[in-house]
PDB file of C-alpha atoms in Angstrom:
ATOM      1  CA  UNK S   1       0.000   0.000   0.000  1.00 80.00           C
ATOM      2  CA  UNK S   2       2.848   2.363   0.764  1.00 87.00           C
ATOM      3  CA  UNK S   3       4.340   1.722  -2.658  1.00 90.00           C
ATOM      4  CA  UNK S   4       1.038   2.513  -4.314  1.00 89.00           C
ATOM      5  CA  UNK S   5       0.689   5.722  -2.307  1.00 91.00           C
ATOM      6  CA  UNK S   6       4.239   6.826  -3.170  1.00 91.00           C
ATOM      7  CA  UNK S   7       3.701   5.982  -6.816  1.00 93.00           C
ATOM      8  CA  UNK S   8       0.439   7.916  -6.819  1.00 93.00           C
ATOM      9  CA  UNK S   9       2.109  10.934  -5.170  1.00 93.00           C
ATOM     10  CA  UNK S  10       4.822  10.924  -7.834  1.00 95.00           C
ATOM     11  CA  UNK S  11       2.260  10.738 -10.632  1.00 95.00           C
ATOM     12  CA  UNK S  12       0.129  13.479  -9.109  1.00 96.00           C
ATOM     13  CA  UNK S  13       3.179  15.682  -8.616  1.00 96.00           C
ATOM     14  CA  UNK S  14       4.285  15.067 -12.200  1.00 96.00           C
ATOM     15  CA  UNK S  15       0.831  15.827 -13.584  1.00 97.00           C
ATOM     16  CA  UNK S  16       0.570  18.931 -11.410  1.00 97.00           C
ATOM     17  CA  UNK S  17       3.891  20.229 -12.744  1.00 97.00           C
ATOM     18  CA  UNK S  18       2.808  19.543 -16.334  1.00 97.00           C
ATOM     19  CA  UNK S  19      -0.512  21.261 -15.755  1.00 97.00           C
ATOM     20  CA  UNK S  20       1.206  24.243 -14.153  1.00 97.00           C
ATOM     21  CA  UNK S  21       3.631  24.525 -17.086  1.00 97.00           C
ATOM     22  CA  UNK S  22       0.774  24.336 -19.561  1.00 97.00           C
ATOM     23  CA  UNK S  23      -1.139  27.001 -17.654  1.00 98.00           C
ATOM     24  CA  UNK S  24       1.880  29.326 -17.833  1.00 97.00           C
ATOM     25  CA  UNK S  25       2.164  28.718 -21.573  1.00 98.00           C
ATOM     26  CA  UNK S  26      -1.513  29.500 -22.132  1.00 98.00           C
ATOM     27  CA  UNK S  27      -1.279  32.544 -19.857  1.00 98.00           C
ATOM     28  CA  UNK S  28       1.768  33.873 -21.723  1.00 98.00           C
ATOM     29  CA  UNK S  29       0.125  33.276 -25.082  1.00 98.00           C
ATOM     30  CA  UNK S  30      -3.045  35.121 -24.063  1.00 98.00           C
ATOM     31  CA  UNK S  31      -1.018  37.835 -22.397  1.00 98.00           C
ATOM     32  CA  UNK S  32       0.838  38.522 -25.672  1.00 98.00           C
ATOM     33  CA  UNK S  33      -2.434  38.625 -27.605  1.00 98.00           C
ATOM     34  CA  UNK S  34      -3.961  41.030 -25.076  1.00 98.00           C
ATOM     35  CA  UNK S  35      -0.866  43.265 -25.164  1.00 98.00           C
ATOM     36  CA  UNK S  36      -0.983  43.417 -28.968  1.00 98.00           C
ATOM     37  CA  UNK S  37      -4.664  44.280 -28.940  1.00 98.00           C
ATOM     38  CA  UNK S  38      -4.172  46.919 -26.253  1.00 98.00           C
ATOM     39  CA  UNK S  39      -1.413  48.470 -28.351  1.00 98.00           C
ATOM     40  CA  UNK S  40      -3.700  48.510 -31.399  1.00 98.00           C
ATOM     41  CA  UNK S  41      -6.502  49.954 -29.283  1.00 98.00           C
ATOM     42  CA  UNK S  42      -4.233  52.699 -27.946  1.00 98.00           C
ATOM     43  CA  UNK S  43      -3.122  53.600 -31.466  1.00 98.00           C
ATOM     44  CA  UNK S  44      -6.711  53.693 -32.714  1.00 98.00           C
ATOM     45  CA  UNK S  45      -7.804  55.854 -29.781  1.00 98.00           C
ATOM     46  CA  UNK S  46      -4.972  58.292 -30.531  1.00 98.00           C
ATOM     47  CA  UNK S  47      -6.062  58.428 -34.172  1.00 98.00           C
ATOM     48  CA  UNK S  48      -9.673  59.012 -33.114  1.00 98.00           C
ATOM     49  CA  UNK S  49      -8.536  61.830 -30.846  1.00 98.00           C
ATOM     50  CA  UNK S  50      -6.631  63.435 -33.718  1.00 98.00           C
ATOM     51  CA  UNK S  51      -9.637  63.079 -36.005  1.00 98.00           C
ATOM     52  CA  UNK S  52     -11.886  64.645 -33.355  1.00 98.00           C
ATOM     53  CA  UNK S  53      -9.549  67.620 -33.118  1.00 97.00           C
ATOM     54  CA  UNK S  54      -9.461  67.948 -36.895  1.00 97.00           C
ATOM     55  CA  UNK S  55     -13.263  67.683 -37.081  1.00 97.00           C
ATOM     56  CA  UNK S  56     -13.657  70.422 -34.452  1.00 97.00           C
ATOM     57  CA  UNK S  57     -11.377  72.678 -36.501  1.00 97.00           C
ATOM     58  CA  UNK S  58     -13.438  71.996 -39.630  1.00 97.00           C
ATOM     59  CA  UNK S  59     -16.663  72.698 -37.717  1.00 96.00           C
ATOM     60  CA  UNK S  60     -15.304  76.014 -36.462  1.00 96.00           C
ATOM     61  CA  UNK S  61     -14.234  76.937 -39.984  1.00 96.00           C
ATOM     62  CA  UNK S  62     -17.646  76.043 -41.419  1.00 95.00           C
ATOM     63  CA  UNK S  63     -19.336  77.968 -38.616  1.00 93.00           C
ATOM     64  CA  UNK S  64     -17.189  81.002 -39.328  1.00 92.00           C
ATOM     65  CA  UNK S  65     -17.883  80.843 -43.069  1.00 92.00           C
ATOM     66  CA  UNK S  66     -21.597  80.432 -42.407  1.00 90.00           C
ATOM     67  CA  UNK S  67     -21.637  83.456 -40.107  1.00 89.00           C
ATOM     68  CA  UNK S  68     -19.731  85.490 -42.683  1.00 87.00           C
ATOM     69  CA  UNK S  69     -22.268  84.545 -45.348  1.00 87.00           C
ATOM     70  CA  UNK S  70     -25.253  85.326 -43.147  1.00 87.00           C
ATOM     71  CA  UNK S  71     -24.032  88.699 -41.987  1.00 79.00           C
ATOM     72  CA  UNK S  72     -24.781  91.137 -44.759  1.00 66.00           C
ATOM     73  CA  UNK S  73     -23.857  94.756 -44.407  1.00 66.00           C
ATOM     74  CA  UNK S  74     -26.810  97.086 -44.105  1.00 65.00           C
ATOM     75  CA  UNK S  75     -27.545  98.939 -47.276  1.00 60.00           C
ATOM     76  CA  UNK S  76     -28.107 102.593 -46.569  1.00 68.00           C
ATOM     77  CA  UNK S  77     -30.023 104.679 -49.041  1.00 68.00           C
ATOM     78  CA  UNK S  78     -28.925 108.270 -49.337  1.00 66.00           C
ATOM     79  CA  UNK S  79     -31.641 110.780 -48.489  1.00 67.00           C
ATOM     80  CA  UNK S  80     -31.643 112.251 -51.975  1.00 61.00           C
ATOM     81  CA  UNK S  81     -32.713 108.908 -53.430  1.00 58.00           C
ATOM     82  CA  UNK S  82     -35.674 108.579 -51.078  1.00 55.00           C
ATOM     83  CA  UNK S  83     -37.008 111.960 -52.172  1.00 53.00           C
ATOM     84  CA  UNK S  84     -36.657 111.043 -55.816  1.00 54.00           C
ATOM     85  CA  UNK S  85     -38.541 107.808 -55.274  1.00 53.00           C
ATOM     86  CA  UNK S  86     -41.354 109.687 -53.587  1.00 52.00           C
ATOM     87  CA  UNK S  87     -41.711 112.124 -56.448  1.00 51.00           C
ATOM     88  CA  UNK S  88     -42.617 109.421 -58.962  1.00 44.00           C
TER      89      UNK S  88
END
């Protein structure tokens, strides 16, 4: 019985070590994938931020152009012309 127990302990220890090694391999693999995706995500967020800034600049430019188009200088009619119009 002691031999069986010792043999079982050795097998369990061996399997535990193999399982632990495999877990580290899987963890490292997934860790690399996550790091790559985080790097891509960070780059995309930076690009989005730049595009937002550029879009805000375009919006301000369009707003400015729109205001310039809507603001028309007042046309003043000289007094002499108003009298002439009344005479007709």
